[in-house]
């Protein structure tokens, strides 16, 4: 069936290289390699002409009108429309028009909801938002956590996890002679709570004087975070890389001893899967969908949000108990296999088939 299937994939593409954008690009490529005809309708397409990007207030029209036209055309050519969706304004501007246009054109539609803030958004959204969602042919979610959230609103979904490219991420062999290296691969935004990672690292460094921390991400909090690092006396051991490309990210994981995920809201962080696939032990907060991906004491240490002391203690255990760190690496590598394309591919192809049957 995959050789005859045509999918309109609606979502963002890099840049910037966020989790949803990377998943969209990766899925389009992998489906194409399977013989599926994929047409990407990009929700964050560049403004044309380029100067429109500076015209706040009207620039949205220059993106939304071409977007809706592209949706209309793609829906007419596709067997299935697959919409990567998020909460907030993104839902109203991008997901909702796709649902409406697919319905008008009689095209089966899958909503692939991926946002960590679903419960708050749908609890406060007008009732008609859920009514539209119930009209789609399938709701696909990347984690059991989100499935439980939607079930509380009376909407059932099926779980198809994020994809990890095991050809890209390979476990590196650290010989233990290099200075301990911790990494954070989240953007510098409030929900990711980078201050807790810095505070945890400051405690780690009291015992491991040569330890260093790399924070790979961009965002509005960089200046405050650099100041916090200075105030904590760790600025000389902390590197803020800004946004880095995929090849650099692979090398960053290969150089790491531990990955910290300090976020306060999360769904199914791809960064944890990347760490697993790279053989890097994980210390994460126990929020949202994280416990559905990482098992405390087996594949990761999980701590409460903002508990930087527990985060530091977990890091020190991994650094001071090599056998424990080795066991985490082995378990993480095995876990990563569940998210490899050969496994996830069959789930997506089955979802497209089922949506097509419901739509017709």
mmCIF file with all atom_site columns, N, CA and C in Angstrom, residues 149-216:
data_model
loop_
_atom_site.group_PDB
_atom_site.id
_atom_site.type_symbol
_atom_site.label_atom_id
_atom_site.label_alt_id
_atom_site.label_comp_id
_atom_site.label_asym_id
_atom_site.label_entity_id
_atom_site.label_seq_id
_atom_site.pdbx_PDB_ins_code
_atom_site.Cartn_x
_atom_site.Cartn_y
_atom_site.Cartn_z
_atom_site.occupancy
_atom_site.B_iso_or_equiv
_atom_site.pdbx_formal_charge
_atom_site.auth_seq_id
_atom_site.auth_comp_id
_atom_site.auth_asym_id
_atom_site.auth_atom_id
_atom_site.pdbx_PDB_model_num
ATOM 1   N N  . UNK A 1 149 ? -4.533  12.359 28.978 1.00 0.00 ? 149 UNK A N  1
ATOM 2   C CA . UNK A 1 149 ? -5.061  13.728 29.015 1.00 0.00 ? 149 UNK A CA 1
ATOM 3   C C  . UNK A 1 149 ? -6.320  13.836 28.159 1.00 0.00 ? 149 UNK A C  1
ATOM 4   N N  . UNK A 1 150 ? -6.258  13.348 26.927 1.00 0.00 ? 150 UNK A N  1
ATOM 5   C CA . UNK A 1 150 ? -7.400  13.486 26.018 1.00 0.00 ? 150 UNK A CA 1
ATOM 6   C C  . UNK A 1 150 ? -8.572  12.613 26.457 1.00 0.00 ? 150 UNK A C  1
ATOM 7   N N  . UNK A 1 151 ? -8.288  11.478 27.064 1.00 0.00 ? 151 UNK A N  1
ATOM 8   C CA . UNK A 1 151 ? -9.385  10.643 27.563 1.00 0.00 ? 151 UNK A CA 1
ATOM 9   C C  . UNK A 1 151 ? -10.200 11.378 28.627 1.00 0.00 ? 151 UNK A C  1
ATOM 10  N N  . UNK A 1 152 ? -9.545  12.252 29.375 1.00 0.00 ? 152 UNK A N  1
ATOM 11  C CA . UNK A 1 152 ? -10.274 13.038 30.379 1.00 0.00 ? 152 UNK A CA 1
ATOM 12  C C  . UNK A 1 152 ? -11.244 14.020 29.728 1.00 0.00 ? 152 UNK A C  1
ATOM 13  N N  . UNK A 1 153 ? -11.024 14.330 28.464 1.00 0.00 ? 153 UNK A N  1
ATOM 14  C CA . UNK A 1 153 ? -11.942 15.196 27.714 1.00 0.00 ? 153 UNK A CA 1
ATOM 15  C C  . UNK A 1 153 ? -12.901 14.379 26.846 1.00 0.00 ? 153 UNK A C  1
ATOM 16  N N  . UNK A 1 154 ? -12.895 13.079 27.022 1.00 0.00 ? 154 UNK A N  1
ATOM 17  C CA . UNK A 1 154 ? -13.803 12.230 26.264 1.00 0.00 ? 154 UNK A CA 1
ATOM 18  C C  . UNK A 1 154 ? -13.358 11.968 24.843 1.00 0.00 ? 154 UNK A C  1
ATOM 19  N N  . UNK A 1 155 ? -12.094 12.152 24.558 1.00 0.00 ? 155 UNK A N  1
ATOM 20  C CA . UNK A 1 155 ? -11.565 11.921 23.206 1.00 0.00 ? 155 UNK A CA 1
ATOM 21  C C  . UNK A 1 155 ? -10.474 10.856 23.300 1.00 0.00 ? 155 UNK A C  1
ATOM 22  N N  . UNK A 1 156 ? -10.619 9.780  22.545 1.00 0.00 ? 156 UNK A N  1
ATOM 23  C CA . UNK A 1 156 ? -9.617  8.717  22.586 1.00 0.00 ? 156 UNK A CA 1
ATOM 24  C C  . UNK A 1 156 ? -8.625  8.901  21.445 1.00 0.00 ? 156 UNK A C  1
ATOM 25  N N  . UNK A 1 157 ? -7.407  8.519  21.697 1.00 0.00 ? 157 UNK A N  1
ATOM 26  C CA . UNK A 1 157 ? -6.368  8.599  20.668 1.00 0.00 ? 157 UNK A CA 1
ATOM 27  C C  . UNK A 1 157 ? -5.501  7.365  20.709 1.00 0.00 ? 157 UNK A C  1
ATOM 28  N N  . UNK A 1 158 ? -4.742  7.158  19.669 1.00 0.00 ? 158 UNK A N  1
ATOM 29  C CA . UNK A 1 158 ? -3.794  6.057  19.637 1.00 0.00 ? 158 UNK A CA 1
ATOM 30  C C  . UNK A 1 158 ? -2.388  6.608  19.760 1.00 0.00 ? 158 UNK A C  1
ATOM 31  N N  . UNK A 1 159 ? -1.501  5.812  20.324 1.00 0.00 ? 159 UNK A N  1
ATOM 32  C CA . UNK A 1 159 ? -0.132  6.258  20.564 1.00 0.00 ? 159 UNK A CA 1
ATOM 33  C C  . UNK A 1 159 ? 0.796   5.746  19.465 1.00 0.00 ? 159 UNK A C  1
ATOM 34  N N  . UNK A 1 160 ? 1.473   6.678  18.799 1.00 0.00 ? 160 UNK A N  1
ATOM 35  C CA . UNK A 1 160 ? 2.587   6.368  17.901 1.00 0.00 ? 160 UNK A CA 1
ATOM 36  C C  . UNK A 1 160 ? 3.734   7.261  18.345 1.00 0.00 ? 160 UNK A C  1
ATOM 37  N N  . UNK A 1 161 ? 4.830   6.696  18.810 1.00 0.00 ? 161 UNK A N  1
ATOM 38  C CA . UNK A 1 161 ? 5.869   7.519  19.437 1.00 0.00 ? 161 UNK A CA 1
ATOM 39  C C  . UNK A 1 161 ? 6.683   8.330  18.433 1.00 0.00 ? 161 UNK A C  1
ATOM 40  N N  . UNK A 1 162 ? 7.442   9.271  18.982 1.00 0.00 ? 162 UNK A N  1
ATOM 41  C CA . UNK A 1 162 ? 8.420   9.995  18.177 1.00 0.00 ? 162 UNK A CA 1
ATOM 42  C C  . UNK A 1 162 ? 9.430   9.012  17.590 1.00 0.00 ? 162 UNK A C  1
ATOM 43  N N  . UNK A 1 163 ? 10.092  9.459  16.541 1.00 0.00 ? 163 UNK A N  1
ATOM 44  C CA . UNK A 1 163 ? 11.060  8.620  15.838 1.00 0.00 ? 163 UNK A CA 1
ATOM 45  C C  . UNK A 1 163 ? 12.465  9.065  16.204 1.00 0.00 ? 163 UNK A C  1
ATOM 46  N N  . UNK A 1 164 ? 13.325  8.100  16.477 1.00 0.00 ? 164 UNK A N  1
ATOM 47  C CA . UNK A 1 164 ? 14.732  8.403  16.698 1.00 0.00 ? 164 UNK A CA 1
ATOM 48  C C  . UNK A 1 164 ? 15.545  7.737  15.590 1.00 0.00 ? 164 UNK A C  1
ATOM 49  N N  . UNK A 1 165 ? 16.412  8.504  14.967 1.00 0.00 ? 165 UNK A N  1
ATOM 50  C CA . UNK A 1 165 ? 17.225  8.010  13.858 1.00 0.00 ? 165 UNK A CA 1
ATOM 51  C C  . UNK A 1 165 ? 18.475  7.346  14.421 1.00 0.00 ? 165 UNK A C  1
ATOM 52  N N  . UNK A 1 166 ? 18.458  6.035  14.510 1.00 0.00 ? 166 UNK A N  1
ATOM 53  C CA . UNK A 1 166 ? 19.578  5.315  15.105 1.00 0.00 ? 166 UNK A CA 1
ATOM 54  C C  . UNK A 1 166 ? 20.812  5.309  14.211 1.00 0.00 ? 166 UNK A C  1
ATOM 55  N N  . UNK A 1 167 ? 20.663  5.734  12.958 1.00 0.00 ? 167 UNK A N  1
ATOM 56  C CA . UNK A 1 167 ? 21.845  5.891  12.106 1.00 0.00 ? 167 UNK A CA 1
ATOM 57  C C  . UNK A 1 167 ? 22.611  7.169  12.462 1.00 0.00 ? 167 UNK A C  1
ATOM 58  N N  . UNK A 1 168 ? 21.907  8.110  13.078 1.00 0.00 ? 168 UNK A N  1
ATOM 59  C CA . UNK A 1 168 ? 22.518  9.390  13.416 1.00 0.00 ? 168 UNK A CA 1
ATOM 60  C C  . UNK A 1 168 ? 23.204  9.368  14.770 1.00 0.00 ? 168 UNK A C  1
ATOM 61  N N  . UNK A 1 169 ? 22.583  8.714  15.716 1.00 0.00 ? 169 UNK A N  1
ATOM 62  C CA . UNK A 1 169 ? 23.096  8.730  17.092 1.00 0.00 ? 169 UNK A CA 1
ATOM 63  C C  . UNK A 1 169 ? 23.726  7.388  17.410 1.00 0.00 ? 169 UNK A C  1
ATOM 64  N N  . UNK A 1 170 ? 25.020  7.432  17.718 1.00 0.00 ? 170 UNK A N  1
ATOM 65  C CA . UNK A 1 170 ? 25.765  6.221  18.037 1.00 0.00 ? 170 UNK A CA 1
ATOM 66  C C  . UNK A 1 170 ? 26.403  6.385  19.416 1.00 0.00 ? 170 UNK A C  1
ATOM 67  N N  . UNK A 1 171 ? 26.402  5.321  20.224 1.00 0.00 ? 171 UNK A N  1
ATOM 68  C CA . UNK A 1 171 ? 27.026  5.434  21.547 1.00 0.00 ? 171 UNK A CA 1
ATOM 69  C C  . UNK A 1 171 ? 28.525  5.637  21.435 1.00 0.00 ? 171 UNK A C  1
ATOM 70  N N  . UNK A 1 172 ? 29.009  6.645  22.134 1.00 0.00 ? 172 UNK A N  1
ATOM 71  C CA . UNK A 1 172 ? 30.443  6.930  22.145 1.00 0.00 ? 172 UNK A CA 1
ATOM 72  C C  . UNK A 1 172 ? 31.093  6.204  23.318 1.00 0.00 ? 172 UNK A C  1
ATOM 73  N N  . UNK A 1 173 ? 32.374  5.933  23.203 1.00 0.00 ? 173 UNK A N  1
ATOM 74  C CA . UNK A 1 173 ? 33.128  5.277  24.269 1.00 0.00 ? 173 UNK A CA 1
ATOM 75  C C  . UNK A 1 173 ? 33.919  6.329  25.037 1.00 0.00 ? 173 UNK A C  1
ATOM 76  N N  . UNK A 1 174 ? 33.429  6.681  26.228 1.00 0.00 ? 174 UNK A N  1
ATOM 77  C CA . UNK A 1 174 ? 34.143  7.611  27.103 1.00 0.00 ? 174 UNK A CA 1
ATOM 78  C C  . UNK A 1 174 ? 35.052  6.790  28.009 1.00 0.00 ? 174 UNK A C  1
ATOM 79  N N  . UNK A 1 175 ? 36.330  7.165  28.080 1.00 0.00 ? 175 UNK A N  1
ATOM 80  C CA . UNK A 1 175 ? 37.274  6.344  28.847 1.00 0.00 ? 175 UNK A CA 1
ATOM 81  C C  . UNK A 1 175 ? 37.402  6.766  30.309 1.00 0.00 ? 175 UNK A C  1
ATOM 82  N N  . UNK A 1 176 ? 36.661  7.801  30.705 1.00 0.00 ? 176 UNK A N  1
ATOM 83  C CA . UNK A 1 176 ? 36.686  8.212  32.099 1.00 0.00 ? 176 UNK A CA 1
ATOM 84  C C  . UNK A 1 176 ? 37.838  9.124  32.465 1.00 0.00 ? 176 UNK A C  1
ATOM 85  N N  . UNK A 1 177 ? 38.725  9.397  31.525 1.00 0.00 ? 177 UNK A N  1
ATOM 86  C CA . UNK A 1 177 ? 39.859  10.265 31.836 1.00 0.00 ? 177 UNK A CA 1
ATOM 87  C C  . UNK A 1 177 ? 39.582  11.725 31.509 1.00 0.00 ? 177 UNK A C  1
ATOM 88  N N  . UNK A 1 178 ? 38.544  11.979 30.692 1.00 0.00 ? 178 UNK A N  1
ATOM 89  C CA . UNK A 1 178 ? 38.198  13.366 30.380 1.00 0.00 ? 178 UNK A CA 1
ATOM 90  C C  . UNK A 1 178 ? 37.434  13.965 31.557 1.00 0.00 ? 178 UNK A C  1
ATOM 91  N N  . UNK A 1 179 ? 37.432  15.296 31.677 1.00 0.00 ? 179 UNK A N  1
ATOM 92  C CA . UNK A 1 179 ? 36.640  15.936 32.732 1.00 0.00 ? 179 UNK A CA 1
ATOM 93  C C  . UNK A 1 179 ? 35.165  15.593 32.563 1.00 0.00 ? 179 UNK A C  1
ATOM 94  N N  . UNK A 1 180 ? 34.434  15.380 33.652 1.00 0.00 ? 180 UNK A N  1
ATOM 95  C CA . UNK A 1 180 ? 33.005  15.071 33.539 1.00 0.00 ? 180 UNK A CA 1
ATOM 96  C C  . UNK A 1 180 ? 32.266  16.147 32.741 1.00 0.00 ? 180 UNK A C  1
ATOM 97  N N  . UNK A 1 181 ? 31.440  15.706 31.806 1.00 0.00 ? 181 UNK A N  1
ATOM 98  C CA . UNK A 1 181 ? 30.754  16.647 30.915 1.00 0.00 ? 181 UNK A CA 1
ATOM 99  C C  . UNK A 1 181 ? 29.255  16.431 31.003 1.00 0.00 ? 181 UNK A C  1
ATOM 100 N N  . UNK A 1 182 ? 28.539  17.442 31.448 1.00 0.00 ? 182 UNK A N  1
ATOM 101 C CA . UNK A 1 182 ? 27.081  17.426 31.512 1.00 0.00 ? 182 UNK A CA 1
ATOM 102 C C  . UNK A 1 182 ? 26.540  18.275 30.373 1.00 0.00 ? 182 UNK A C  1
ATOM 103 N N  . UNK A 1 183 ? 25.393  17.878 29.832 1.00 0.00 ? 183 UNK A N  1
ATOM 104 C CA . UNK A 1 183 ? 24.790  18.669 28.759 1.00 0.00 ? 183 UNK A CA 1
ATOM 105 C C  . UNK A 1 183 ? 23.304  18.892 29.032 1.00 0.00 ? 183 UNK A C  1
ATOM 106 N N  . UNK A 1 184 ? 22.797  20.012 28.516 1.00 0.00 ? 184 UNK A N  1
ATOM 107 C CA . UNK A 1 184 ? 21.375  20.315 28.476 1.00 0.00 ? 184 UNK A CA 1
ATOM 108 C C  . UNK A 1 184 ? 21.059  20.670 27.027 1.00 0.00 ? 184 UNK A C  1
ATOM 109 N N  . UNK A 1 185 ? 20.034  20.053 26.454 1.00 0.00 ? 185 UNK A N  1
ATOM 110 C CA . UNK A 1 185 ? 19.702  20.301 25.049 1.00 0.00 ? 185 UNK A CA 1
ATOM 111 C C  . UNK A 1 185 ? 18.269  20.803 24.925 1.00 0.00 ? 185 UNK A C  1
ATOM 112 N N  . UNK A 1 186 ? 17.913  21.777 25.745 1.00 0.00 ? 186 UNK A N  1
ATOM 113 C CA . UNK A 1 186 ? 16.601  22.411 25.682 1.00 0.00 ? 186 UNK A CA 1
ATOM 114 C C  . UNK A 1 186 ? 16.785  23.899 25.446 1.00 0.00 ? 186 UNK A C  1
ATOM 115 N N  . UNK A 1 187 ? 15.742  24.537 24.908 1.00 0.00 ? 187 UNK A N  1
ATOM 116 C CA . UNK A 1 187 ? 15.825  25.965 24.649 1.00 0.00 ? 187 UNK A CA 1
ATOM 117 C C  . UNK A 1 187 ? 15.782  26.771 25.942 1.00 0.00 ? 187 UNK A C  1
ATOM 118 N N  . UNK A 1 188 ? 16.237  28.014 25.843 1.00 0.00 ? 188 UNK A N  1
ATOM 119 C CA . UNK A 1 188 ? 16.364  28.873 27.016 1.00 0.00 ? 188 UNK A CA 1
ATOM 120 C C  . UNK A 1 188 ? 15.060  29.619 27.246 1.00 0.00 ? 188 UNK A C  1
ATOM 121 N N  . UNK A 1 189 ? 14.057  28.860 27.681 1.00 0.00 ? 189 UNK A N  1
ATOM 122 C CA . UNK A 1 189 ? 12.716  29.385 27.906 1.00 0.00 ? 189 UNK A CA 1
ATOM 123 C C  . UNK A 1 189 ? 12.249  28.960 29.293 1.00 0.00 ? 189 UNK A C  1
ATOM 124 N N  . UNK A 1 190 ? 11.307  29.692 29.881 1.00 0.00 ? 190 UNK A N  1
ATOM 125 C CA . UNK A 1 190 ? 10.914  29.417 31.271 1.00 0.00 ? 190 UNK A CA 1
ATOM 126 C C  . UNK A 1 190 ? 10.483  27.976 31.530 1.00 0.00 ? 190 UNK A C  1
ATOM 127 N N  . UNK A 1 191 ? 9.739   27.343 30.596 1.00 0.00 ? 191 UNK A N  1
ATOM 128 C CA . UNK A 1 191 ? 9.212   26.005 30.891 1.00 0.00 ? 191 UNK A CA 1
ATOM 129 C C  . UNK A 1 191 ? 10.321  24.961 31.007 1.00 0.00 ? 191 UNK A C  1
ATOM 130 N N  . UNK A 1 192 ? 11.512  25.256 30.495 1.00 0.00 ? 192 UNK A N  1
ATOM 131 C CA . UNK A 1 192 ? 12.600  24.287 30.558 1.00 0.00 ? 192 UNK A CA 1
ATOM 132 C C  . UNK A 1 192 ? 13.482  24.474 31.787 1.00 0.00 ? 192 UNK A C  1
ATOM 133 N N  . UNK A 1 193 ? 13.258  25.516 32.563 1.00 0.00 ? 193 UNK A N  1
ATOM 134 C CA . UNK A 1 193 ? 13.883  25.714 33.873 1.00 0.00 ? 193 UNK A CA 1
ATOM 135 C C  . UNK A 1 193 ? 15.391  25.467 33.857 1.00 0.00 ? 193 UNK A C  1
ATOM 136 N N  . UNK A 1 194 ? 16.081  26.143 32.970 1.00 0.00 ? 194 UNK A N  1
ATOM 137 C CA . UNK A 1 194 ? 17.543  26.013 32.919 1.00 0.00 ? 194 UNK A CA 1
ATOM 138 C C  . UNK A 1 194 ? 18.201  26.490 34.218 1.00 0.00 ? 194 UNK A C  1
ATOM 139 N N  . UNK A 1 195 ? 17.623  27.456 34.957 1.00 0.00 ? 195 UNK A N  1
ATOM 140 C CA . UNK A 1 195 ? 18.243  27.831 36.240 1.00 0.00 ? 195 UNK A CA 1
ATOM 141 C C  . UNK A 1 195 ? 18.460  26.640 37.169 1.00 0.00 ? 195 UNK A C  1
ATOM 142 N N  . UNK A 1 196 ? 17.537  25.693 37.215 1.00 0.00 ? 196 UNK A N  1
ATOM 143 C CA . UNK A 1 196 ? 17.728  24.528 38.079 1.00 0.00 ? 196 UNK A CA 1
ATOM 144 C C  . UNK A 1 196 ? 18.915  23.684 37.631 1.00 0.00 ? 196 UNK A C  1
ATOM 145 N N  . UNK A 1 197 ? 19.122  23.586 36.319 1.00 0.00 ? 197 UNK A N  1
ATOM 146 C CA . UNK A 1 197 ? 20.284  22.849 35.824 1.00 0.00 ? 197 UNK A CA 1
ATOM 147 C C  . UNK A 1 197 ? 21.576  23.538 36.261 1.00 0.00 ? 197 UNK A C  1
ATOM 148 N N  . UNK A 1 198 ? 21.597  24.869 36.193 1.00 0.00 ? 198 UNK A N  1
ATOM 149 C CA . UNK A 1 198 ? 22.787  25.605 36.621 1.00 0.00 ? 198 UNK A CA 1
ATOM 150 C C  . UNK A 1 198 ? 23.029  25.433 38.120 1.00 0.00 ? 198 UNK A C  1
ATOM 151 N N  . UNK A 1 199 ? 21.962  25.497 38.911 1.00 0.00 ? 199 UNK A N  1
ATOM 152 C CA . UNK A 1 199 ? 22.118  25.324 40.358 1.00 0.00 ? 199 UNK A CA 1
ATOM 153 C C  . UNK A 1 199 ? 22.579  23.908 40.701 1.00 0.00 ? 199 UNK A C  1
ATOM 154 N N  . UNK A 1 200 ? 22.047  22.925 39.983 1.00 0.00 ? 200 UNK A N  1
ATOM 155 C CA . UNK A 1 200 ? 22.490  21.545 40.193 1.00 0.00 ? 200 UNK A CA 1
ATOM 156 C C  . UNK A 1 200 ? 23.962  21.395 39.835 1.00 0.00 ? 200 UNK A C  1
ATOM 157 N N  . UNK A 1 201 ? 24.351  21.997 38.724 1.00 0.00 ? 201 UNK A N  1
ATOM 158 C CA . UNK A 1 201 ? 25.748  21.898 38.292 1.00 0.00 ? 201 UNK A CA 1
ATOM 159 C C  . UNK A 1 201 ? 26.682  22.556 39.299 1.00 0.00 ? 201 UNK A C  1
ATOM 160 N N  . UNK A 1 202 ? 26.244  23.667 39.891 1.00 0.00 ? 202 UNK A N  1
ATOM 161 C CA . UNK A 1 202 ? 27.078  24.329 40.900 1.00 0.00 ? 202 UNK A CA 1
ATOM 162 C C  . UNK A 1 202 ? 27.355  23.392 42.076 1.00 0.00 ? 202 UNK A C  1
ATOM 163 N N  . UNK A 1 203 ? 26.359  22.596 42.470 1.00 0.00 ? 203 UNK A N  1
ATOM 164 C CA . UNK A 1 203 ? 26.558  21.626 43.547 1.00 0.00 ? 203 UNK A CA 1
ATOM 165 C C  . UNK A 1 203 ? 27.462  20.480 43.093 1.00 0.00 ? 203 UNK A C  1
ATOM 166 N N  . UNK A 1 204 ? 27.278  20.022 41.864 1.00 0.00 ? 204 UNK A N  1
ATOM 167 C CA . UNK A 1 204 ? 28.132  18.959 41.336 1.00 0.00 ? 204 UNK A CA 1
ATOM 168 C C  . UNK A 1 204 ? 29.581  19.401 41.341 1.00 0.00 ? 204 UNK A C  1
ATOM 169 N N  . UNK A 1 205 ? 29.795  20.655 40.965 1.00 0.00 ? 205 UNK A N  1
ATOM 170 C CA . UNK A 1 205 ? 31.174  21.139 40.815 1.00 0.00 ? 205 UNK A CA 1
ATOM 171 C C  . UNK A 1 205 ? 31.885  21.298 42.156 1.00 0.00 ? 205 UNK A C  1
ATOM 172 N N  . UNK A 1 206 ? 31.121  21.376 43.216 1.00 0.00 ? 206 UNK A N  1
ATOM 173 C CA . UNK A 1 206 ? 31.763  21.425 44.531 1.00 0.00 ? 206 UNK A CA 1
ATOM 174 C C  . UNK A 1 206 ? 32.535  20.142 44.812 1.00 0.00 ? 206 UNK A C  1
ATOM 175 N N  . UNK A 1 207 ? 32.087  19.028 44.235 1.00 0.00 ? 207 UNK A N  1
ATOM 176 C CA . UNK A 1 207 ? 32.767  17.745 44.429 1.00 0.00 ? 207 UNK A CA 1
ATOM 177 C C  . UNK A 1 207 ? 33.596  17.328 43.224 1.00 0.00 ? 207 UNK A C  1
ATOM 178 N N  . UNK A 1 208 ? 33.161  17.716 42.030 1.00 0.00 ? 208 UNK A N  1
ATOM 179 C CA . UNK A 1 208 ? 33.899  17.377 40.814 1.00 0.00 ? 208 UNK A CA 1
ATOM 180 C C  . UNK A 1 208 ? 34.414  18.678 40.201 1.00 0.00 ? 208 UNK A C  1
ATOM 181 N N  . UNK A 1 209 ? 35.580  19.091 40.643 1.00 0.00 ? 209 UNK A N  1
ATOM 182 C CA . UNK A 1 209 ? 36.090  20.427 40.325 1.00 0.00 ? 209 UNK A CA 1
ATOM 183 C C  . UNK A 1 209 ? 36.318  20.653 38.837 1.00 0.00 ? 209 UNK A C  1
ATOM 184 N N  . UNK A 1 210 ? 36.569  19.572 38.095 1.00 0.00 ? 210 UNK A N  1
ATOM 185 C CA . UNK A 1 210 ? 36.867  19.716 36.665 1.00 0.00 ? 210 UNK A CA 1
ATOM 186 C C  . UNK A 1 210 ? 35.626  19.588 35.784 1.00 0.00 ? 210 UNK A C  1
ATOM 187 N N  . UNK A 1 211 ? 34.477  19.377 36.387 1.00 0.00 ? 211 UNK A N  1
ATOM 188 C CA . UNK A 1 211 ? 33.254  19.167 35.595 1.00 0.00 ? 211 UNK A CA 1
ATOM 189 C C  . UNK A 1 211 ? 32.922  20.392 34.758 1.00 0.00 ? 211 UNK A C  1
ATOM 190 N N  . UNK A 1 212 ? 32.294  20.161 33.634 1.00 0.00 ? 212 UNK A N  1
ATOM 191 C CA . UNK A 1 212 ? 31.859  21.256 32.765 1.00 0.00 ? 212 UNK A CA 1
ATOM 192 C C  . UNK A 1 212 ? 30.442  20.981 32.278 1.00 0.00 ? 212 UNK A C  1
ATOM 193 N N  . UNK A 1 213 ? 29.775  22.049 31.895 1.00 0.00 ? 213 UNK A N  1
ATOM 194 C CA . UNK A 1 213 ? 28.379  21.969 31.451 1.00 0.00 ? 213 UNK A CA 1
ATOM 195 C C  . UNK A 1 213 ? 28.229  22.692 30.128 1.00 0.00 ? 213 UNK A C  1
ATOM 196 N N  . UNK A 1 214 ? 27.567  22.055 29.175 1.00 0.00 ? 214 UNK A N  1
ATOM 197 C CA . UNK A 1 214 ? 27.246  22.684 27.894 1.00 0.00 ? 214 UNK A CA 1
ATOM 198 C C  . UNK A 1 214 ? 25.733  22.778 27.770 1.00 0.00 ? 214 UNK A C  1
ATOM 199 N N  . UNK A 1 215 ? 25.231  23.982 27.472 1.00 0.00 ? 215 UNK A N  1
ATOM 200 C CA . UNK A 1 215 ? 23.802  24.207 27.280 1.00 0.00 ? 215 UNK A CA 1
ATOM 201 C C  . UNK A 1 215 ? 23.590  24.564 25.818 1.00 0.00 ? 215 UNK A C  1
ATOM 202 N N  . UNK A 1 216 ? 22.963  23.644 25.091 1.00 0.00 ? 216 UNK A N  1
ATOM 203 C CA . UNK A 1 216 ? 22.775  23.806 23.646 1.00 0.00 ? 216 UNK A CA 1
ATOM 204 C C  . UNK A 1 216 ? 21.325  24.181 23.372 1.00 0.00 ? 216 UNK A C  1
#
